[in-house]
XYZ file of C-alpha atoms in Angstrom:
722
model
C -12.922 21.916 -119.546
C -14.257 19.518 -116.866
C -16.208 21.085 -114.011
C -18.462 19.953 -111.181
C -21.151 22.378 -110.060
C -21.647 21.382 -106.403
C -24.797 23.468 -106.003
C -26.607 22.015 -108.997
C -24.798 18.668 -108.875
C -23.807 18.723 -112.537
C -20.628 17.548 -114.215
C -19.906 19.356 -117.498
C -17.325 18.104 -119.971
C -16.575 20.813 -122.526
C -14.617 20.650 -125.756
C -14.136 23.570 -128.103
C -17.524 22.993 -129.730
C -19.429 20.513 -127.544
C -20.770 19.888 -124.039
C -21.438 16.562 -122.335
C -23.318 16.864 -119.025
C -23.986 14.373 -116.219
C -26.338 14.979 -113.305
C -26.105 13.502 -109.811
C -29.453 12.611 -108.235
C -29.837 12.975 -104.482
C -29.795 9.194 -104.098
C -26.382 8.906 -105.728
C -27.638 7.891 -109.170
C -25.926 9.362 -112.252
C -28.118 10.545 -115.121
C -27.285 11.732 -118.605
C -28.345 15.367 -118.977
C -27.024 16.674 -122.259
C -24.716 16.020 -125.197
C -24.586 18.488 -128.051
C -23.438 21.943 -129.058
C -21.386 23.732 -126.433
C -23.504 25.381 -123.734
C -22.666 28.936 -122.760
C -24.692 28.947 -119.540
C -24.653 26.473 -116.646
C -27.420 23.900 -116.220
C -29.446 24.972 -113.187
C -31.070 22.861 -110.498
C -34.369 22.711 -112.389
C -32.981 19.816 -114.406
C -34.094 17.353 -111.729
C -37.756 18.176 -112.224
C -37.447 17.240 -115.870
C -36.258 13.761 -114.927
C -38.709 12.813 -112.199
C -41.234 10.345 -113.579
C -44.134 9.557 -111.250
C -44.487 5.823 -111.168
C -46.210 2.961 -109.393
C -42.818 1.215 -109.438
C -40.412 3.649 -107.779
C -38.184 0.915 -106.299
C -35.905 2.677 -103.786
C -35.013 5.694 -105.889
C -37.759 8.044 -104.784
C -40.303 9.544 -107.173
C -38.918 8.172 -110.416
C -38.396 4.885 -112.190
C -35.007 3.695 -113.377
C -36.775 2.026 -116.288
C -37.404 5.476 -117.755
C -34.555 7.544 -116.383
C -31.678 8.342 -118.793
C -28.957 6.661 -116.758
C -25.245 7.270 -117.198
C -24.508 3.817 -115.800
C -26.930 0.960 -115.288
C -26.329 -2.145 -113.170
C -28.549 -5.190 -113.468
C -31.130 -5.762 -110.763
C -32.205 -2.227 -109.852
C -35.388 -2.051 -111.883
C -33.958 -0.983 -115.246
C -35.174 -3.584 -117.760
C -32.914 -2.375 -120.568
C -29.530 -3.827 -121.501
C -27.354 -3.005 -118.470
C -23.893 -1.480 -118.411
C -22.893 -4.063 -115.809
C -24.008 -7.463 -114.591
C -22.324 -10.076 -112.433
C -22.874 -13.351 -110.610
C -21.807 -13.058 -106.978
C -20.572 -15.824 -104.683
C -23.952 -16.059 -102.915
C -25.780 -16.717 -106.187
C -27.166 -13.174 -106.420
C -27.101 -11.189 -109.666
C -28.310 -7.900 -108.161
C -25.982 -4.876 -108.022
C -26.598 -1.435 -106.515
C -23.919 1.141 -107.292
C -24.085 4.653 -105.840
C -21.920 7.736 -106.216
C -18.938 7.686 -103.861
C -16.703 10.454 -105.197
C -14.869 11.866 -108.159
C -11.481 13.120 -109.319
C -10.430 15.373 -112.182
C -6.878 14.826 -113.444
C -4.880 16.459 -116.202
C -3.931 14.233 -119.114
C -5.129 10.710 -119.739
C -4.208 7.562 -117.802
C -3.240 4.456 -119.771
C -5.510 1.424 -119.833
C -3.549 -1.560 -118.619
C -2.891 -4.113 -121.351
C -5.194 -2.492 -123.890
C -4.652 -0.061 -126.767
C -6.112 3.382 -126.240
C -5.869 7.008 -127.225
C -3.250 9.143 -125.513
C -2.359 12.748 -124.785
C 0.908 14.389 -125.772
C 2.682 17.268 -124.103
C 0.760 20.476 -124.659
C -2.566 18.767 -125.394
C -5.586 20.119 -123.579
C -6.825 16.818 -122.199
C -8.446 16.138 -118.846
C -9.964 13.000 -117.344
C -12.972 12.752 -115.048
C -12.970 9.651 -112.832
C -16.326 9.000 -111.159
C -16.279 6.406 -108.372
C -19.402 4.299 -107.830
C -19.628 1.788 -104.982
C -21.708 -1.266 -104.100
C -21.594 -1.250 -100.313
C -23.013 -4.752 -99.873
C -20.503 -6.388 -102.235
C -17.596 -4.022 -101.495
C -16.944 -3.403 -105.193
C -15.799 -0.099 -106.692
C -16.536 0.934 -110.250
C -14.636 3.802 -111.853
C -16.175 5.535 -114.865
C -13.381 7.250 -116.804
C -14.126 10.136 -119.176
C -11.192 11.682 -121.041
C -11.929 14.942 -122.827
C -9.832 15.892 -125.863
C -10.781 19.553 -125.874
C -9.251 20.626 -129.176
C -10.296 17.462 -131.011
C -13.941 17.622 -129.856
C -13.917 14.017 -128.672
C -14.519 12.132 -125.442
C -13.270 8.658 -124.603
C -14.789 6.374 -122.012
C -13.925 3.149 -120.252
C -14.760 1.378 -117.008
C -12.572 -0.117 -114.281
C -13.917 -2.550 -111.672
C -11.991 -3.121 -108.431
C -13.120 -5.988 -106.244
C -12.660 -5.440 -102.519
C -15.030 -8.251 -101.568
C -15.434 -11.924 -102.404
C -14.568 -13.435 -105.779
C -17.367 -13.059 -108.339
C -17.940 -13.484 -112.089
C -18.324 -10.562 -114.478
C -20.912 -11.237 -117.174
C -21.500 -7.799 -118.715
C -19.296 -4.749 -118.537
C -19.841 -2.297 -121.378
C -17.410 0.505 -122.141
C -20.083 3.144 -122.655
C -23.840 3.523 -122.407
C -25.433 6.864 -123.205
C -29.144 7.468 -122.715
C -31.047 10.081 -124.719
C -34.226 11.240 -122.982
C -37.406 12.010 -124.910
C -36.039 11.066 -128.326
C -38.036 10.204 -131.408
C -37.452 9.869 -135.133
C -33.833 8.806 -134.771
C -31.785 6.625 -137.110
C -28.983 4.181 -136.411
C -26.091 3.738 -138.833
C -23.730 0.787 -138.828
C -21.202 -0.804 -141.167
C -21.913 -4.389 -142.163
C -20.747 -6.872 -144.761
C -18.885 -10.101 -145.347
C -15.600 -11.213 -146.860
C -14.823 -8.992 -149.896
C -17.802 -6.766 -148.996
C -16.710 -5.069 -145.789
C -18.167 -1.953 -144.155
C -21.182 -1.268 -146.323
C -23.301 1.556 -144.899
C -26.664 0.570 -143.418
C -29.021 3.247 -142.101
C -32.353 2.393 -140.533
C -35.007 3.928 -138.316
C -34.750 3.201 -134.612
C -37.954 1.535 -133.476
C -39.078 0.357 -130.062
C -36.875 -2.479 -128.890
C -33.188 -3.292 -129.280
C -31.316 -2.871 -132.573
C -28.009 -4.652 -132.117
C -24.874 -5.480 -134.060
C -22.127 -7.736 -132.770
C -19.251 -10.072 -133.330
C -18.646 -13.299 -131.431
C -16.130 -15.029 -133.702
C -12.994 -13.786 -131.967
C -12.275 -10.823 -134.253
C -14.130 -7.559 -134.759
C -15.161 -9.170 -138.077
C -16.237 -8.223 -141.576
C -19.868 -8.839 -140.577
C -20.119 -5.714 -138.464
C -17.601 -3.040 -137.525
C -17.366 -1.929 -133.860
C -19.048 1.378 -134.679
C -22.506 2.862 -134.608
C -23.895 6.333 -135.120
C -27.253 7.645 -134.037
C -28.639 10.725 -135.692
C -31.794 12.677 -136.404
C -33.818 11.343 -139.309
C -33.036 14.552 -141.248
C -29.279 14.453 -140.646
C -27.288 14.414 -143.888
C -23.626 14.088 -144.663
C -22.985 17.768 -144.024
C -25.772 18.997 -141.743
C -27.617 17.873 -138.645
C -26.727 16.181 -135.371
C -24.647 12.998 -135.476
C -23.425 10.940 -132.508
C -20.719 8.342 -133.121
C -19.498 5.430 -130.948
C -16.374 3.454 -131.821
C -14.755 0.697 -129.740
C -10.953 0.488 -129.573
C -10.960 -3.300 -129.556
C -10.214 -6.097 -132.020
C -12.283 -8.920 -130.557
C -15.913 -9.749 -129.780
C -18.094 -6.688 -129.313
C -21.677 -5.587 -129.065
C -23.147 -2.227 -130.034
C -26.608 -0.896 -130.617
C -29.515 1.273 -129.657
C -32.411 0.290 -127.418
C -35.540 2.456 -127.442
C -37.895 1.798 -124.553
C -41.673 2.410 -124.564
C -41.170 5.772 -122.853
C -38.973 7.262 -125.567
C -35.625 6.893 -123.803
C -32.930 5.705 -126.185
C -29.850 3.876 -124.909
C -26.816 3.737 -127.208
C -24.192 1.254 -126.035
C -20.910 -0.359 -127.015
C -18.478 -2.783 -125.402
C -17.301 -6.380 -125.128
C -19.956 -8.848 -126.261
C -21.440 -10.503 -123.126
C -21.873 -13.709 -125.135
C -18.735 -15.857 -125.020
C -17.475 -13.702 -122.127
C -17.133 -14.391 -118.435
C -14.398 -13.124 -116.138
C -13.562 -14.403 -112.687
C -12.661 -11.333 -110.639
C -10.851 -12.385 -107.535
C -10.736 -10.372 -104.343
C -8.205 -7.543 -104.613
C -8.116 -7.745 -108.422
C -9.356 -5.307 -111.073
C -10.703 -5.450 -114.617
C -10.625 -2.706 -117.237
C -12.778 -2.478 -120.344
C -11.623 -1.434 -123.809
C -11.957 2.226 -124.610
C -14.914 3.725 -126.457
C -14.530 6.900 -128.508
C -17.582 9.179 -128.439
C -18.016 11.917 -131.013
C -20.760 14.484 -131.535
C -20.986 16.808 -134.515
C -23.695 19.295 -135.566
C -22.123 19.237 -139.057
C -23.623 15.935 -140.162
C -22.063 12.553 -140.697
C -19.028 13.922 -142.505
C -18.439 16.264 -139.575
C -18.558 13.285 -137.218
C -16.111 11.410 -139.441
C -13.629 14.283 -139.540
C -13.403 14.206 -135.735
C -12.851 10.444 -135.729
C -10.203 10.815 -138.446
C -8.155 13.422 -136.580
C -8.286 11.573 -133.282
C -7.511 8.132 -134.718
C -4.754 9.429 -136.970
C -2.985 11.599 -134.395
C -3.862 10.262 -130.916
C -4.578 6.560 -131.414
C -2.098 5.498 -134.082
C 1.449 5.870 -132.807
C 5.101 5.444 -133.709
C 7.350 6.582 -136.529
C 4.748 6.054 -139.247
C 1.915 7.929 -137.579
C 2.582 11.229 -139.339
C 4.851 10.161 -142.207
C 3.717 9.670 -145.770
C 4.278 6.011 -146.546
C 5.371 3.680 -149.309
C 4.016 3.098 -152.777
C 4.336 -0.667 -152.906
C 3.781 -3.717 -155.046
C 2.635 -7.062 -153.644
C 3.142 -10.272 -155.583
C 0.117 -12.243 -154.299
C -2.324 -11.814 -157.187
C 0.600 -11.779 -159.621
C 1.992 -15.188 -158.662
C 0.080 -16.750 -155.763
C 2.330 -19.691 -154.704
C 4.087 -19.946 -158.081
C 7.219 -17.863 -157.577
C 10.947 -17.978 -157.002
C 13.583 -15.389 -156.206
C 14.159 -14.380 -159.813
C 10.459 -13.925 -160.539
C 10.049 -11.613 -157.522
C 13.050 -9.546 -158.617
C 11.634 -9.196 -162.138
C 8.350 -7.898 -160.735
C 10.300 -5.468 -158.565
C 12.368 -4.193 -161.508
C 9.296 -3.247 -163.521
C 7.709 -1.623 -160.477
C 10.834 0.421 -159.900
C 10.572 1.782 -163.451
C 7.262 3.473 -162.644
C 8.409 4.828 -159.272
C 7.215 2.156 -156.834
C 9.581 2.043 -153.845
C 8.664 -1.174 -151.971
C 8.467 -4.834 -153.024
C 6.389 -7.058 -150.715
C 6.722 -10.837 -150.796
C 3.426 -12.429 -149.810
C 2.480 -15.970 -148.756
C 4.574 -19.036 -149.589
C 8.157 -18.213 -148.585
C 8.433 -20.400 -145.436
C 8.410 -23.910 -144.022
C 6.440 -26.509 -146.020
C 4.257 -23.797 -147.553
C 3.639 -25.134 -151.066
C -0.053 -24.286 -150.712
C -2.697 -23.129 -148.244
C -2.896 -26.460 -146.396
C 0.576 -26.594 -144.866
C 3.444 -24.694 -143.293
C 1.761 -22.012 -141.188
C 3.603 -21.649 -137.908
C 7.059 -22.552 -139.239
C 8.622 -19.152 -139.914
C 11.834 -20.245 -141.644
C 12.715 -19.745 -145.305
C 11.919 -22.419 -147.862
C 15.251 -23.112 -149.654
C 13.526 -24.407 -152.803
C 12.021 -20.953 -153.387
C 14.644 -18.800 -151.709
C 18.027 -20.530 -152.118
C 19.780 -17.398 -150.841
C 17.340 -16.897 -148.009
C 15.362 -13.771 -147.242
C 18.576 -11.789 -146.944
C 19.611 -12.735 -150.458
C 16.277 -11.604 -151.886
C 16.126 -8.481 -149.747
C 19.635 -7.506 -150.834
C 18.708 -7.855 -154.522
C 15.572 -5.738 -154.015
C 17.533 -3.139 -152.039
C 20.115 -3.024 -154.849
C 17.308 -1.762 -157.118
C 16.825 1.159 -154.753
C 13.688 -0.369 -153.273
C 12.571 -1.436 -149.818
C 11.675 -5.038 -149.080
C 8.556 -6.210 -147.213
C 7.199 -9.553 -146.062
C 3.885 -11.305 -145.318
C 3.214 -13.213 -142.070
C 0.232 -14.982 -140.547
C 1.634 -15.517 -137.049
C -1.613 -16.232 -135.182
C -2.373 -19.380 -137.190
C -0.991 -22.892 -137.632
C -1.595 -25.650 -140.168
C -1.901 -29.202 -138.816
C 0.707 -30.045 -141.461
C 3.511 -28.118 -139.784
C 6.399 -28.726 -137.456
C 4.901 -26.360 -134.881
C 1.615 -28.253 -134.609
C 3.329 -31.618 -134.562
C 5.456 -30.412 -131.641
C 2.748 -28.492 -129.744
C -0.737 -29.802 -130.662
C -2.174 -28.302 -127.462
C -1.172 -24.772 -128.476
C -4.330 -24.247 -130.501
C -7.664 -22.894 -129.325
C -9.819 -25.958 -128.705
C -12.245 -27.496 -126.251
C -11.330 -30.693 -124.476
C -13.103 -33.701 -125.985
C -14.199 -31.833 -129.142
C -12.612 -32.247 -132.548
C -11.450 -28.768 -133.625
C -12.796 -27.544 -136.946
C -10.277 -26.944 -139.698
C -11.158 -23.652 -141.353
C -8.897 -22.966 -144.334
C -7.007 -26.074 -143.165
C -5.706 -24.159 -140.181
C -6.217 -23.642 -136.473
C -5.949 -20.547 -134.302
C -3.000 -20.447 -131.941
C -3.948 -19.873 -128.318
C -2.639 -16.398 -127.544
C -4.181 -16.549 -124.088
C -1.042 -18.572 -123.209
C 2.207 -16.739 -122.473
C 4.396 -19.419 -124.081
C 2.513 -19.124 -127.383
C 2.881 -15.338 -127.388
C 6.575 -15.708 -126.628
C 6.976 -18.128 -129.535
C 5.370 -15.677 -131.975
C 7.507 -12.768 -130.759
C 10.678 -14.829 -131.112
C 9.737 -16.412 -134.462
C 8.729 -13.159 -136.151
C 11.521 -11.212 -134.492
C 14.200 -13.637 -135.672
C 12.985 -13.279 -139.275
C 13.000 -9.476 -139.077
C 16.571 -9.595 -137.789
C 17.797 -11.782 -140.673
C 17.332 -9.262 -143.453
C 16.578 -5.618 -144.154
C 12.790 -5.970 -143.903
C 11.083 -2.567 -143.728
C 7.423 -3.514 -144.113
C 5.296 -6.316 -142.639
C 1.842 -7.405 -143.738
C 0.338 -9.133 -140.667
C -2.513 -11.410 -141.758
C -5.139 -13.365 -139.823
C -7.458 -15.578 -141.871
C -9.597 -17.630 -139.526
C -12.429 -16.997 -137.109
C -12.384 -18.818 -133.789
C -14.371 -21.985 -133.121
C -14.528 -24.609 -130.357
C -13.192 -21.896 -128.076
C -11.242 -23.141 -125.104
C -7.707 -23.254 -123.748
C -5.588 -26.064 -122.386
C -3.781 -23.433 -120.337
C -6.751 -22.352 -118.205
C -8.787 -24.166 -115.532
C -12.464 -24.907 -116.179
C -13.788 -21.910 -114.240
C -11.774 -19.509 -116.451
C -12.750 -20.859 -119.887
C -15.084 -17.903 -120.454
C -12.042 -15.635 -120.448
C -10.286 -17.183 -123.459
C -11.368 -14.763 -126.169
C -10.546 -11.642 -124.167
C -7.273 -13.133 -122.929
C -6.455 -13.867 -126.579
C -6.810 -10.170 -127.373
C -4.662 -9.200 -124.395
C -2.020 -11.655 -125.628
C -2.182 -10.316 -129.175
C -1.779 -6.754 -127.940
C 1.277 -7.767 -125.884
C 2.783 -9.388 -128.976
C 2.120 -6.352 -131.167
C 3.336 -3.928 -128.530
C 6.586 -5.878 -128.141
C 7.317 -6.270 -131.858
C 6.389 -2.744 -132.943
C 8.573 -1.271 -130.194
C 11.454 -3.644 -130.937
C 11.291 -2.825 -134.663
C 10.179 0.838 -134.732
C 11.393 1.420 -138.295
C 9.230 -1.351 -139.750
C 5.902 -0.256 -141.217
C 3.291 -2.802 -140.104
C 0.032 -3.227 -142.030
C -2.809 -5.328 -140.621
C -4.907 -7.756 -142.607
C -7.542 -10.313 -141.605
C -9.144 -12.110 -144.556
C -8.984 -8.629 -145.997
C -10.738 -6.187 -143.681
C -12.158 -8.466 -140.964
C -10.159 -6.775 -138.195
C -10.335 -3.125 -139.171
C -10.634 -1.402 -135.812
C -9.022 1.074 -133.461
C -7.330 -1.638 -131.435
C -5.242 -2.744 -134.403
C -4.660 0.822 -135.592
C -2.948 1.643 -132.299
C -0.083 -0.669 -133.302
C -0.340 -0.681 -137.099
C -1.224 2.629 -138.765
C -2.855 1.020 -141.801
C -5.092 -1.945 -142.631
C -5.676 -3.859 -145.845
C -9.233 -2.642 -146.419
C -10.507 -5.693 -148.302
C -9.383 -8.652 -150.374
C -11.787 -7.338 -153.006
C -9.674 -5.117 -155.230
C -12.386 -4.505 -157.837
C -12.606 -0.743 -158.334
C -16.409 -0.611 -158.190
C -16.560 -2.601 -154.963
C -13.733 -0.553 -153.492
C -15.712 2.661 -154.063
C -18.355 1.304 -151.696
C -15.929 -0.303 -149.225
C -13.700 2.747 -148.884
C -16.687 5.076 -148.634
C -18.122 3.080 -145.727
C -14.743 2.722 -144.045
C -14.343 6.502 -144.051
C -17.306 6.897 -141.689
C -14.836 6.172 -138.886
C -11.329 5.568 -140.210
C -9.118 8.014 -142.130
C -7.908 7.325 -145.655
C -4.388 7.307 -144.217
C -5.292 3.934 -142.696
C -6.690 2.273 -145.852
C -4.499 -0.124 -147.817
C -5.715 0.253 -151.416
C -4.151 -1.414 -154.463
C -4.563 -1.619 -158.219
C -5.130 -5.177 -159.459
C -5.459 -6.968 -162.784
C -8.646 -7.444 -164.783
C -10.809 -9.397 -165.059
C -10.768 -8.895 -161.297
C -9.731 -12.009 -159.372
C -12.629 -11.716 -156.906
C -15.676 -10.894 -159.043
C -14.360 -11.104 -162.656
C -15.393 -7.523 -163.479
C -13.314 -5.499 -165.936
C -12.821 -1.808 -165.245
C -10.527 0.774 -166.883
C -6.955 0.853 -165.583
C -7.204 4.580 -164.891
C -10.311 4.037 -162.766
C -8.518 1.398 -160.702
C -5.671 3.838 -160.059
C -7.907 6.780 -159.193
C -10.011 4.773 -156.739
C -6.932 3.398 -154.955
C -4.873 6.574 -154.888
C -6.661 8.166 -151.915
C -5.589 5.324 -149.608
C -2.166 3.819 -148.946
C -1.432 3.170 -152.597
C 0.052 0.145 -154.277
C -0.256 -2.574 -156.918
C -1.423 -6.175 -156.635
C -0.376 -7.465 -160.061
C 2.570 -8.184 -162.339
C 3.377 -4.907 -164.081
C 5.384 -6.856 -166.666
C 2.030 -7.957 -168.106
C 0.673 -4.407 -168.451
C 0.539 -2.523 -171.745
C 2.657 0.540 -172.400
C -0.401 2.763 -171.967
C -1.235 1.138 -168.643
C 2.322 1.608 -167.407
C 2.157 5.312 -168.243
C -1.104 5.609 -166.301
C 0.464 3.705 -163.394
C 3.542 5.928 -163.406
C 1.410 9.064 -163.288
C -0.668 7.567 -160.473
C 2.461 6.985 -158.380
C 3.552 10.565 -159.036
C 0.102 11.909 -158.110
C 0.029 9.769 -154.975
C 3.279 11.321 -153.767
C 2.144 14.802 -154.741
C -1.375 14.607 -153.301
C -1.112 11.926 -150.621
C -0.809 14.327 -147.719
C -4.105 15.986 -148.701
C -5.904 12.639 -148.917
C -4.433 11.458 -145.643
C -4.382 14.589 -143.472
C -6.975 16.823 -145.098
C -10.610 17.276 -144.108
C -12.998 14.871 -145.836
C -16.457 15.915 -146.996
C -18.541 13.100 -148.468
C -20.732 14.770 -151.078
C -22.452 11.804 -152.747
C -23.110 8.332 -151.417
C -22.554 5.376 -153.773
C -25.177 3.534 -151.714
C -27.818 6.113 -152.657
C -26.699 7.416 -156.061
C -24.811 6.256 -159.145
C -21.554 7.716 -157.883
C -19.439 8.519 -154.890
C -18.062 12.038 -154.577
C -15.416 12.805 -151.961
C -13.918 16.210 -151.314
C -10.607 16.646 -149.484
C -9.432 20.052 -148.225
C -5.766 20.408 -147.295
C -4.761 21.351 -143.762
C -3.732 24.838 -144.888
C -7.069 25.200 -146.784
C -5.229 26.144 -149.987
C -5.939 23.051 -152.071
C -9.112 21.065 -152.699
C -9.413 17.646 -154.322
C -12.757 16.438 -155.633
C -12.889 12.726 -156.431
C -15.814 11.742 -158.629
C -16.375 7.995 -158.879
C -19.309 6.935 -161.088
C -19.977 3.233 -160.598
C -23.079 2.944 -162.778
C -25.110 4.980 -165.239
C -28.815 5.545 -165.702
C -28.635 7.758 -168.779
C -25.659 8.404 -171.022
C -24.688 12.056 -170.985
C -26.557 12.758 -167.758
C -25.312 16.168 -166.577
C -25.597 17.816 -163.184
C -23.936 20.161 -160.709
C -22.046 18.794 -157.718
C -22.147 21.199 -154.779
C -18.945 21.418 -152.747
C -18.666 21.992 -149.005
C -16.283 23.447 -146.437
C -14.892 26.212 -148.688
C -14.430 29.866 -147.772
C -17.413 31.780 -149.097
C -15.425 34.923 -149.889
C -12.432 33.135 -151.417
C -11.848 32.342 -155.083
C -10.749 28.952 -156.397
C -9.052 28.080 -159.671
C -10.144 24.948 -161.555
C -8.765 24.108 -165.001
C -7.803 27.734 -165.611
C -11.176 29.145 -164.559
C -11.943 31.104 -161.389
C -14.952 30.352 -159.205
C -16.134 31.885 -155.949
C -16.324 29.656 -152.917
C -19.970 30.615 -152.386
C -20.775 29.704 -156.017
C -19.097 26.293 -155.725
C -21.013 25.501 -152.532
C -24.399 26.796 -153.704
C -24.295 25.983 -157.413
C -21.448 23.553 -157.783
C -19.129 22.001 -160.344
C -20.672 21.079 -163.669
C -20.247 17.368 -164.345
C -21.324 15.103 -167.178
C -21.510 11.384 -166.439
C -20.919 10.550 -170.096
C -18.970 7.306 -169.834
C -19.303 4.244 -167.644
C -16.533 4.109 -165.019
C -15.050 7.440 -166.115
C -13.627 8.647 -162.791
C -12.116 12.081 -162.237
C -9.937 13.737 -159.629
C -10.300 17.515 -159.871
C -7.766 19.869 -158.297
C -8.838 23.304 -157.099
C -6.387 25.898 -155.824
C -7.356 28.776 -153.589
C -6.433 32.056 -155.247
């Protein structure tokens, strides 16, 4: 799986279907040789001739220039003018680094990354890790490049560890992965961008000379850009062509992009955003980067996504709820906002129980002084005016209906109008001498401080121990501003945002292990922190505050480029929609939401009898088909960003059942008919659809006949292998 050819000085990292190859130049420089379909024959010594570039600027590398060479790791100061993998400010004022190959180790399994979420290997997995040691002799600093190969999942993970054996210095840039493609042209970059209520829209654009970059520097991975990019050939489609994906397992500031130099060498990169980051690395100390997941597929963008889905679902998410089908729930937020009491919540639960919903979730407004958005955050004690019998009294009444009870928190925030802030005003993120901005009338608690993390663990934990709470919605509704910490000296202020993430991960690790039976769902102004870091602790994320069915078609489609449908919180809400005032059919709202983690965001007591029947059937279908949506192979057949509909195909793990979800979101011509070609079927097998038998080859080459005869008329077709 991982081999080093000493004669040809080539490392090869093989999965079932792919090969990733690294070459070692005579001067100790690592170069990227190959990443693509699995190679059957070894790479011979001739590879070096392909990489030697005669230059008037050879620096000290011999007959080639590092400004052209496809480097596996690039340190600032050695002649490479592109974005470096690593840069630092040393104690003598120098910024120049020179790292050379020192040695390597191949180990079975996958080491943990200290303090950070990451993928993992289980007993019986074919996983190996290559650890390449680079060394700067002048500065006495070791860098370890870690490559873990998930052979059966066709994925590679990367991260970097720096160990300082010399004098204290400051890290400025340390990316998790850079991969150079030599002699490339006509490549595209794909990323997922958006804003609040418009998360993870798909943007695809041609890579031109220069640096095409996405980033976050607001303290969360953000709704603006997701920590993911893909690079692909200009002719790559959803189901054919080469696709290379990069995803960062991190919930804070990141940078990712593709830089094409004038010589046709493309550098794809991902890691912590160097802006707003500085780390003082003392002598004898180490620093580890977040993990990057690298995926290659020759089966197009959907093929890339299927690899991400399997890895994230089975070897990044963890705990009791990783593999279990989850709850059908109802949340009271859009039904009541802050206008509720115990009896009103129970009445909503009763109606939900009638249609088969099994979990009632109480959202914002149950605690402290929380009569509205401007007060109470931070004080996690019941409000007796709303809950005279406490959370236990309400939970007991919900449990008596045969339902589970869930609860909303926003533990990382505090209102200035709260007992917590009045007692500990220095516990917020702020800069000395600056007035902190109130965003949503709240501040961000400083999780870089141990005492703040301890308070959150104790406050949330004490609530979870009071009642039978089986689900938690963990919200986070504010970006960071005026970043600084009263708990750190001046020279460490550049560490606040990363230390915040380390603190958050400690909090989540502690609580999810202490309460393993609780299903945690993440939320951050909707989907502003939808990333692998969060999914390690919470197996699902509220995909967006926008519950409009048309918008959700686009949001969920984009989200699926990286994240499985098993991770998407998706609910049916009332119309006109509370975010954009659009009215869509109730059945459409159900069919769009059903592929994710399904639920309702309304008061079912206000629904018509017809709507309740549709809702009841949707709950039944969710339980019957959920495992196919969540564990099956996804083929995206039509893009809602390019056509008038989205079409998703899900094939069950045993290959016996196929679901085709057709989601028209607009119409050009009434009665427009067409064939939708399927993918991933067995050519020689037959499939039954609505009592008719079709060959797999026919369905993939001709397709399913479809008439888009009604605006918003969605369909979920079920095919059974004969």
